[in-house]
C-alpha positions as CSV (number, residue, x, y, z in Angstrom):
1,M,90.9,80.1,98.1
2,I,87.2,80.3,98.9
3,A,86.6,83.6,97.0
4,I,88.0,82.1,93.8
5,R,86.0,78.9,94.2
6,E,82.8,80.8,94.8
7,A,83.4,83.0,91.8
8,Y,84.1,79.9,89.7
9,K,80.8,78.3,90.9
10,A,78.9,81.5,90.1
11,G,80.4,81.5,86.5
12,L,82.3,84.8,87.1
13,L,85.6,83.5,85.8
14,G,84.3,82.9,82.3
15,R,85.5,84.9,79.3
16,A,82.2,86.9,79.4
17,N,83.4,88.5,82.7
18,W,87.0,89.1,81.8
19,L,86.6,92.6,80.3
20,G,84.7,94.1,83.2
21,N,87.2,92.8,85.8
22,L,90.2,93.8,83.8
23,V,88.9,97.3,83.3
24,S,87.9,97.6,87.0
25,G,91.3,96.2,88.1
26,T,93.1,98.8,85.9
27,V,91.1,101.7,87.3
28,V,91.6,100.6,90.9
29,G,95.3,100.2,90.3
30,V,95.5,103.7,89.0
31,V,93.5,105.0,92.0
32,A,95.8,103.1,94.3
33,L,99.0,104.6,93.0
34,P,98.9,108.0,94.6
35,L,97.3,106.6,97.8
36,A,99.9,104.0,98.2
37,M,102.7,106.5,98.0
38,A,100.9,109.0,100.2
39,F,100.3,106.4,102.9
40,A,103.8,105.1,102.7
41,I,105.3,108.6,103.2
42,A,102.9,109.3,106.1
43,S,103.9,106.0,107.7
44,G,107.6,106.9,107.7
45,A,108.4,104.6,104.7
46,K,109.5,105.4,101.2
47,P,106.9,105.9,98.5
48,E,107.9,102.8,96.5
49,Q,107.3,100.7,99.6
50,G,103.7,101.7,99.5
51,I,103.5,100.5,95.9
52,Y,105.2,97.2,96.8
53,T,102.7,96.7,99.6
54,A,99.7,97.4,97.3
55,I,101.0,95.0,94.7
56,I,101.7,92.0,97.0
57,A,98.9,92.5,99.4
58,A,96.1,92.9,96.8
59,L,97.4,89.8,94.8
60,V,97.6,87.6,97.9
61,V,94.2,88.7,99.4
62,S,92.5,88.2,96.0
63,L,93.8,84.7,95.8
64,F,93.5,83.6,99.4
65,G,90.9,86.0,101.0
66,G,87.3,85.4,101.8
67,S,85.7,88.2,99.7
68,R,85.4,88.2,95.9
69,L,85.8,92.0,95.6
70,Q,88.3,92.9,98.4
71,I,91.2,95.1,97.4
72,A,94.0,95.2,99.9
73,G,96.9,97.5,100.4
74,P,98.2,100.3,102.7
75,T,95.3,102.3,104.2
76,G,94.8,105.6,106.2
77,A,93.7,103.7,109.3
78,F,97.2,102.3,109.7
79,V,99.1,105.6,109.2
80,V,99.1,106.6,112.9
81,I,100.2,103.2,114.3
82,L,102.8,102.6,111.5
83,A,104.3,106.1,111.8
84,G,104.8,105.5,115.5
85,V,106.4,102.1,115.0
86,T,108.7,103.5,112.3
87,A,109.7,106.4,114.6
88,N,110.5,104.2,117.5
89,Y,111.9,101.0,115.9
90,G,112.9,102.0,112.3
91,I,111.6,100.5,109.1
92,D,113.0,97.1,109.9
93,G,111.0,97.1,113.2
94,L,107.9,98.0,111.2
95,Q,108.4,95.1,108.8
96,I,109.0,92.7,111.7
97,A,105.9,93.9,113.5
98,T,103.9,93.5,110.2
99,M,105.0,89.9,109.9
100,M,104.1,89.2,113.5
101,A,100.7,90.8,112.9
102,G,100.3,88.6,109.9
103,G,100.9,85.5,112.0
104,I,98.3,86.8,114.6
105,L,95.8,87.3,111.8
106,L,96.5,83.9,110.4
107,L,95.9,82.3,113.8
108,L,92.7,84.2,114.3
109,G,91.4,83.0,110.9
110,V,92.5,79.4,111.5
111,S,90.9,79.5,115.0
112,R,87.7,80.7,113.4
113,L,87.5,83.9,115.5
114,G,86.6,86.1,112.5
115,A,83.1,86.7,113.7
116,I,84.2,88.0,117.1
117,I,85.8,91.0,115.5
118,K,82.3,92.1,114.3
119,F,81.2,92.6,117.9
120,I,83.3,95.7,118.5
121,P,80.7,98.4,119.2
122,D,80.0,101.2,116.7
123,P,80.9,104.1,119.1
124,V,84.4,102.6,119.5
125,I,84.9,102.2,115.7
126,V,83.6,105.7,114.9
127,G,85.6,107.2,117.8
128,F,89.0,105.8,116.7
129,T,88.4,106.3,113.0
130,A,87.5,109.9,113.6
131,G,90.5,110.3,115.8
132,I,92.8,108.8,113.1
133,G,91.3,111.2,110.6
134,V,92.2,114.2,112.9
135,L,95.8,112.8,113.4
136,I,96.3,112.3,109.6
137,W,94.9,115.8,108.8
138,V,97.1,117.6,111.3
139,G,100.1,115.4,110.5
140,Q,100.0,116.5,106.8
141,W,100.2,120.2,107.6
142,H,104.0,120.1,107.3
143,D,104.0,119.0,103.7
144,F,100.8,120.8,102.7
145,F,102.1,124.2,103.8
146,G,105.8,123.6,103.3
147,L,106.6,124.3,106.9
148,P,109.9,123.9,108.6
149,A,110.6,120.8,110.7
150,I,108.3,120.5,113.7
151,H,109.2,118.7,116.9
152,G,107.0,117.3,119.7
153,L,106.2,113.9,121.3
154,H,102.5,114.4,121.8
155,F,99.7,115.6,119.6
156,H,99.0,118.8,121.5
157,E,102.7,119.8,121.3
158,K,102.9,119.2,117.6
159,F,99.6,121.0,117.0
160,W,100.7,124.0,118.9
161,H,104.1,124.2,117.1
162,L,102.3,123.8,113.8
163,L,100.1,126.7,114.6
164,Q,103.1,128.8,115.6
165,A,104.9,127.9,112.3
166,L,102.0,128.7,110.0
167,P,103.2,132.2,109.3
168,Q,106.3,130.6,107.8
169,L,104.4,128.7,105.1
170,H,106.0,128.3,101.7
171,V,103.7,130.2,99.2
172,A,104.4,128.1,96.1
173,T,104.0,124.8,98.0
174,T,100.7,126.0,99.6
175,L,99.2,127.2,96.3
176,M,100.0,123.9,94.6
177,A,98.6,122.0,97.6
178,V,95.4,124.1,97.5
179,L,95.1,123.4,93.7
180,S,95.6,119.7,94.4
181,L,92.9,119.8,97.0
182,V,90.5,121.5,94.6
183,L,91.2,119.0,91.9
184,V,90.7,116.0,94.2
185,I,87.4,117.3,95.4
186,G,86.2,118.9,92.2
187,T,87.0,116.3,89.6
188,P,84.2,113.9,90.5
189,R,81.7,116.8,90.1
190,I,82.6,117.5,86.5
191,T,80.5,115.3,84.3
192,W,83.1,114.5,81.6
193,L,85.8,113.9,84.3
194,K,84.0,112.0,87.0
195,R,85.1,108.7,85.7
196,I,88.8,109.7,86.2
197,P,90.0,109.4,89.8
198,G,90.4,112.8,91.5
199,P,93.7,111.9,93.2
200,L,95.2,110.9,89.9
201,V,94.1,114.1,88.2
202,A,95.6,116.2,91.0
203,M,98.8,114.3,91.0
204,V,99.3,114.4,87.2
205,I,98.5,118.2,86.8
206,V,100.5,119.4,89.8
207,T,103.5,117.1,88.7
208,L,103.3,118.6,85.2
209,L,103.4,122.1,86.7
210,Q,106.4,121.3,88.8
211,S,108.2,119.6,85.9
212,V,107.7,122.7,83.7
213,F,108.3,125.5,86.1
214,Q,110.5,123.8,88.7
215,F,109.3,126.0,91.6
216,S,112.1,126.6,94.1
217,G,111.6,125.1,97.6
218,V,108.8,122.7,96.6
219,A,109.6,119.3,98.0
220,T,109.2,116.4,95.6
221,I,109.6,112.7,95.7
222,G,112.9,113.1,93.9
223,S,114.3,115.7,96.4
224,A,113.0,113.9,99.4
225,F,113.6,110.3,98.5
226,G,115.7,110.3,95.4
227,G,113.0,109.0,93.1
228,I,111.4,105.6,92.8
229,P,113.4,102.6,91.5
230,R,112.0,100.4,88.7
231,G,110.7,96.9,89.5
232,L,110.2,95.0,92.7
233,P,113.1,94.6,95.1
234,T,115.0,91.3,95.7
235,P,113.1,89.4,98.4
236,G,114.8,89.5,101.7
237,L,114.0,88.9,105.4
238,P,114.5,91.7,108.0
239,E,116.9,90.8,110.8
240,V,114.7,89.1,113.4
241,T,116.0,88.7,117.0
242,L,114.2,87.5,120.1
243,A,114.7,90.9,121.7
244,R,113.1,92.7,118.8
245,V,110.2,90.3,118.7
246,I,109.5,90.8,122.4
247,E,109.6,94.6,122.2
248,L,107.3,94.6,119.1
249,I,104.5,92.4,120.6
250,G,102.4,95.4,121.5
251,P,102.6,97.1,118.1
252,A,102.1,93.8,116.3
253,F,98.8,93.1,118.2
254,A,97.7,96.7,117.5
255,I,98.4,96.3,113.8
256,A,96.6,92.9,113.7
257,M,93.5,94.0,115.5
258,L,93.1,97.2,113.4
259,G,93.8,95.2,110.3
260,A,91.2,92.7,111.2
261,I,88.6,95.4,111.9
262,E,89.4,97.3,108.8
263,S,89.4,94.3,106.4
264,L,86.1,92.8,107.8
265,L,84.4,96.2,107.7
266,S,85.5,96.6,104.1
267,A,84.1,93.1,103.3
268,V,80.8,93.9,105.0
269,V,80.5,97.2,103.1
270,V,81.0,95.6,99.7
271,D,78.7,92.7,100.6
272,G,76.0,95.3,101.1
273,M,76.7,96.9,97.8
274,A,77.1,93.8,95.7
275,D,74.7,91.5,97.5
276,T,77.6,89.0,98.2
277,K,78.6,87.2,101.3
278,H,82.2,87.0,102.5
279,D,83.9,84.4,104.8
280,S,85.3,86.2,107.8
281,N,87.7,83.5,108.8
282,Q,89.1,83.0,105.3
283,E,89.4,86.8,104.9
284,L,91.6,86.9,108.1
285,I,93.7,84.0,106.7
286,G,94.2,85.9,103.4
287,Q,95.1,89.1,105.3
288,G,97.5,87.1,107.5
289,I,99.3,85.6,104.5
290,A,99.6,89.0,102.9
291,N,101.1,90.6,105.9
292,L,103.6,87.8,106.3
293,L,104.7,88.2,102.6
294,T,104.7,92.0,102.0
295,P,107.8,92.7,104.2
296,L,109.8,90.2,102.2
297,F,109.4,92.5,99.2
298,G,110.1,95.7,101.1
299,G,106.4,96.4,102.0
300,F,104.7,96.9,105.3
301,A,101.3,96.4,106.9
302,A,98.2,96.1,104.7
303,T,94.5,95.5,105.1
304,G,91.3,95.7,103.1
305,A,90.8,99.2,101.7
306,I,87.2,100.3,101.8
307,A,87.4,103.0,99.2
308,R,89.4,100.9,96.7
309,T,87.1,97.9,97.2
310,A,84.0,100.1,96.6
311,T,85.7,101.5,93.5
312,N,86.3,98.0,92.3
313,Y,82.6,97.2,92.5
314,R,81.4,100.5,91.0
315,N,83.7,99.9,87.9
316,G,82.4,96.5,87.2
317,G,84.5,94.2,89.3
318,T,82.8,90.9,90.1
319,S,85.7,88.4,90.9
320,P,89.2,88.2,92.3
321,L,90.5,88.7,88.8
322,A,90.0,92.4,89.3
323,G,92.4,92.3,92.3
324,V,95.0,90.4,90.3
325,M,94.7,93.0,87.5
326,H,95.1,95.8,90.1
327,S,98.5,94.4,91.2
328,L,99.6,93.9,87.6
329,T,98.7,97.5,86.7
330,L,100.8,98.8,89.6
331,L,103.7,96.5,88.6
332,L,103.6,97.8,85.0
333,I,103.6,101.4,86.3
334,I,106.6,100.9,88.5
335,L,108.4,99.0,85.7
336,F,107.9,101.6,83.0
337,L,106.9,104.9,84.5
338,A,108.9,105.0,87.8
339,P,111.3,107.8,86.6
340,L,108.4,110.2,86.0
341,A,107.6,110.1,89.7
342,S,110.6,112.2,90.7
343,N,108.7,115.5,90.2
344,I,105.6,114.5,92.1
345,P,105.2,117.2,94.8
346,L,104.7,116.0,98.4
347,C,102.1,118.7,98.8
348,A,99.9,117.0,96.2
349,L,100.0,113.7,98.2
350,S,99.3,115.7,101.4
351,A,96.2,117.2,99.7
352,I,95.0,113.7,98.8
353,L,95.5,112.6,102.5
354,F,93.5,115.7,103.6
355,V,90.5,114.2,101.7
356,V,91.2,110.7,103.0
357,A,91.3,112.1,106.6
358,Y,87.9,113.9,106.1
359,N,86.3,110.7,104.7
360,M,87.7,108.6,107.6
361,S,86.4,111.0,110.2
362,E,82.8,110.3,109.1
363,L,81.9,113.7,110.4
364,K,78.2,113.4,109.6
365,H,77.9,110.0,111.4
366,F,80.0,111.4,114.3
367,R,77.6,114.3,114.8
368,Q,74.5,112.2,114.4
369,M,75.8,109.7,117.0
370,I,76.5,112.6,119.5
371,R,72.9,113.9,119.0
372,R,71.0,110.7,118.9
373,A,72.9,107.9,120.8
374,P,72.3,107.1,124.5
375,R,74.5,109.1,126.8
376,A,76.7,106.1,127.7
377,D,77.4,105.5,124.0
378,V,78.2,109.1,123.5
379,A,80.6,109.0,126.4
380,I,82.4,105.9,125.0
381,L,82.6,107.6,121.5
382,L,84.2,110.8,122.9
383,I,86.5,108.9,125.3
384,T,87.7,106.7,122.4
385,F,88.1,109.7,120.1
386,G,90.0,111.7,122.8
387,L,92.4,108.9,123.7
388,T,93.1,108.2,120.0
389,V,94.1,111.8,119.4
390,F,95.9,112.6,122.6
391,S,97.2,109.3,123.8
392,D,97.5,106.1,121.7
393,L,95.3,104.2,119.3
394,A,95.9,100.8,120.9
395,I,95.0,102.3,124.3
396,A,91.9,104.0,122.9
397,V,90.6,100.8,121.3
398,N,91.3,98.7,124.4
399,I,89.7,101.2,126.8
400,G,86.8,101.9,124.4
401,V,86.0,98.1,124.1
402,I,86.3,97.7,127.9
403,L,83.9,100.6,128.6
404,A,81.5,99.2,126.0
405,M,81.6,95.8,127.6
406,L,81.1,97.2,131.1
407,Q,78.1,99.3,129.8
408,F,76.7,96.2,128.1
409,M,77.0,94.1,131.3
410,R,75.4,96.9,133.3
411,R,72.4,96.9,130.9
412,M,72.3,93.1,131.0
413,A,72.4,93.1,134.8
414,A,69.6,95.7,135.0
415,S,67.5,93.5,132.7
416,V,67.6,90.5,135.1
417,E,64.6,90.4,137.3
418,V,64.3,88.5,140.6
419,Q,60.9,88.8,142.1
420,Q,58.4,87.2,144.3
421,V,55.4,85.7,142.4
422,A,52.1,86.9,143.9
423,E,49.6,84.2,144.6
424,S,47.1,85.9,142.2
425,E,49.6,85.4,139.3
426,L,49.6,81.6,140.0
427,E,45.9,81.4,140.0
428,G,45.6,79.6,136.7
429,E,48.3,77.1,137.5
430,L,46.8,76.4,141.0
431,R,43.4,76.0,139.5
432,N,44.7,73.2,137.2
433,T,45.6,71.3,140.4
434,G,42.2,71.9,142.0
435,H,43.4,74.5,144.5
436,T,43.0,78.2,144.9
437,H,46.0,79.1,147.1
438,L,49.5,78.1,148.1
439,P,50.2,76.2,151.3
440,A,50.9,78.5,154.3
441,G,54.6,79.4,154.6
442,V,55.5,78.9,151.0
443,L,56.9,81.7,148.8
444,V,57.5,81.4,145.0
445,F,60.3,83.4,143.3
446,T,61.1,83.6,139.6
447,I,64.3,84.7,137.9
448,E,64.1,86.2,134.4
449,G,67.3,86.7,132.5
450,P,70.9,85.3,132.6
451,L,72.2,84.8,136.1
452,F,75.8,85.9,135.5
453,F,78.3,87.8,137.6
454,G,76.8,91.2,136.7
455,A,73.4,90.2,138.1
456,A,74.7,88.2,141.1
457,E,74.4,91.1,143.5
458,T,70.7,91.8,142.6
459,F,69.9,88.1,143.0
460,E,71.6,87.8,146.3
461,R,70.0,91.0,147.7
462,V,66.4,90.0,146.7
463,L,66.5,86.4,147.7
464,A,68.5,86.7,150.9
465,Q,66.4,89.6,152.3
466,T,62.9,88.2,152.2
467,H,60.5,90.2,154.5
468,S,59.9,87.3,156.7
469,D,61.4,83.8,156.8
470,P,59.0,81.4,155.0
471,Q,59.0,77.6,155.7
472,M,59.8,76.9,152.1
473,L,61.1,78.9,149.1
474,L,60.4,77.7,145.5
475,I,62.7,79.2,142.8
476,R,61.5,79.0,139.2
477,L,64.4,78.9,136.7
478,K,62.4,78.5,133.5
479,R,63.5,81.9,132.1
480,V,67.2,81.6,133.0
481,P,69.0,80.9,129.7
482,F,72.4,80.4,131.4
483,M,74.4,80.8,134.6
484,D,78.1,81.5,134.9
485,I,80.2,80.4,137.9
486,T,79.6,83.6,139.8
487,G,75.9,83.2,139.5
488,L,76.1,79.6,140.5
489,Q,78.3,80.4,143.5
490,T,75.9,83.2,144.5
491,L,72.9,80.9,144.3
492,Q,74.7,78.3,146.4
493,E,75.6,80.9,149.0
494,V,72.0,82.1,149.2
495,I,70.8,78.6,149.6
496,R,73.2,78.0,152.5
497,Q,72.1,81.2,154.2
498,L,68.5,80.2,153.8
499,H,69.2,76.7,155.2
500,K,70.8,78.4,158.2
501,R,67.5,80.2,158.7
502,Q,65.7,76.8,158.5
503,V,64.1,77.6,155.1
504,V,63.7,74.7,152.7
505,V,64.8,75.7,149.2
506,K,63.3,74.0,146.1
507,L,64.3,74.6,142.5
508,C,62.4,73.8,139.3
509,E,62.2,74.2,135.5
510,A,65.9,74.6,134.7
511,N,66.9,74.0,131.1
512,K,69.3,71.2,130.3
513,K,72.4,73.3,130.3
514,V,71.6,75.1,133.6
515,L,70.6,71.8,135.2
516,G,73.9,70.3,134.3
517,K,75.8,73.2,135.9
518,L,73.6,72.9,139.0
519,Y,74.7,69.3,139.3
520,K,78.3,70.0,138.5
521,V,78.8,72.6,141.2
522,G,76.9,70.5,143.8
523,I,73.8,72.6,144.2
524,L,71.4,69.8,143.5
525,Q,73.2,67.6,146.0
526,E,73.1,70.3,148.6
527,I,69.3,70.8,148.4
528,G,68.6,67.1,147.9
529,A,67.2,65.4,144.9
530,E,63.7,65.6,146.3
531,N,63.9,69.4,146.1
532,Y,64.5,69.7,142.4
533,H,61.6,69.3,140.0
534,A,61.6,69.4,136.2
535,D,58.2,71.2,136.0
536,F,56.1,73.5,138.1
537,H,53.2,71.1,138.6
538,A,55.5,68.5,140.1
539,A,56.9,71.2,142.4
540,L,53.3,72.2,143.5
541,A,52.5,68.6,144.1
542,S,55.5,68.2,146.4
543,L,54.2,71.1,148.5
544,G,51.1,69.2,149.2
545,V,49.0,70.6,146.3
546,Q,47.7,67.5,144.5
547,D,47.3,67.7,140.8
548,A,44.2,66.2,139.2
549,T,46.3,64.5,136.6
550,P,48.5,61.7,138.1
551,A,51.1,62.1,135.4
552,N,51.8,65.7,136.3
553,S,52.4,64.8,140.0
554,Q,55.5,62.7,139.2
555,R,58.7,64.3,140.4
556,A,61.7,64.7,138.2
557,G,64.1,65.4,141.0
558,S,66.2,62.3,140.6
559,S,67.2,63.2,137.1
560,T,70.2,65.5,136.5
561,D,70.6,64.8,132.8
């Protein structure tokens, strides 16, 4: 309960702060209502399940998360994954996968791996969020236009069938959807209405129109789902079997990884707005507990919601009390106003999701990245985007991250320099020893950068192919921050090849960690203790270049600490 403790220490739980947080929580709860239902329907669940998810998840994350202002619940980022899980495994499968994802998130938090999630590259994040935006947008055409049922396993098939079905759009449904879209977009631009959430205005007005005129053929929550029951359902556990757990491992990891990314991104965004600092590991623990509990109350996967969290801050939220109030607001709505939801048109919720999809796509950022980013990053962005739309989100994220890692390693390998040091560059160090040149038959090489598997080929090529065999090769390791096993093995193999050519190899100036690894793999033993030196002056002295200062001529070769 780090967030609550920090809020208490900062004096944010005192009575002076109650009003602002209660008002903010109420506003965010009202904002969350249409979004929760829309995300639930788009995920293949019932609208009330979205509300249950928002109530439980926000309450748990506010109490056990790592951010003072985080508001959790169902989000647009999850829609594509959850809809696929529901279609393939049913709503029970979705709830089991959610609980498994909760366990994974909990383990990530307890293992203190929260910071690692932050290292997912921006092209990958922008690529898959833009792809999700496209999928949500196209996926809502059916309800927005009142089209007949569309079939197709893949995006391009569904998209083509939707285009063919557009002439069959339902006029009344389409007009109400367009009105909803105008209200969602336009309400914030009207001065005296901008404090009222656009999605709420759209949902209320269009629902009133449908209640009064009862337009024929317009699908509503009542006609599609039979309305929304009052109150929370009785807690219950979905039927869990080993077979189901095994087949849901993949979806569970996808939900967990996306949930971790989304929640930590949300926490980072609100930190920048409110000048706060969240605890990444505690946030994952809170999200894990939330996803373990929401399925017990009929809910499904939840994560930190960026838009609702930002709304919380903008309306005066300063502590977890706002998140608790958000859940209480939704609970009161479902207890007392549930029967009024029957006339909510599905096209109004689709219009809300149109706007959510546009915001998720970050179109401006996407275009800027294509124009300004390096070509490799643009390629990663477009590949991740394409795979998200035409293949699978989990595949897209995995391949995007792998490509980004390969690109990073390529850049790191290119930054490693292995080069011969010209005698003129050693002039100052030689002068300190009273000499002007190296002994005949001695070459000095320096390595600059991490000697890891990506740079091993460069190292081997440069050192093993000297223009002529010297009598002795001195390798300076001062600027090598670390070596991995591939780098160490490559160094060992190069030394052996040079020994076969009767070339004596000396090493010097390794830092403590690198020195320990040289000893552990046997490289120091192979070259002999007399051929390692802690500093360059001692190495020069061992070549027959006597230093004027006796202390500097002592060798450190016998030490491997």
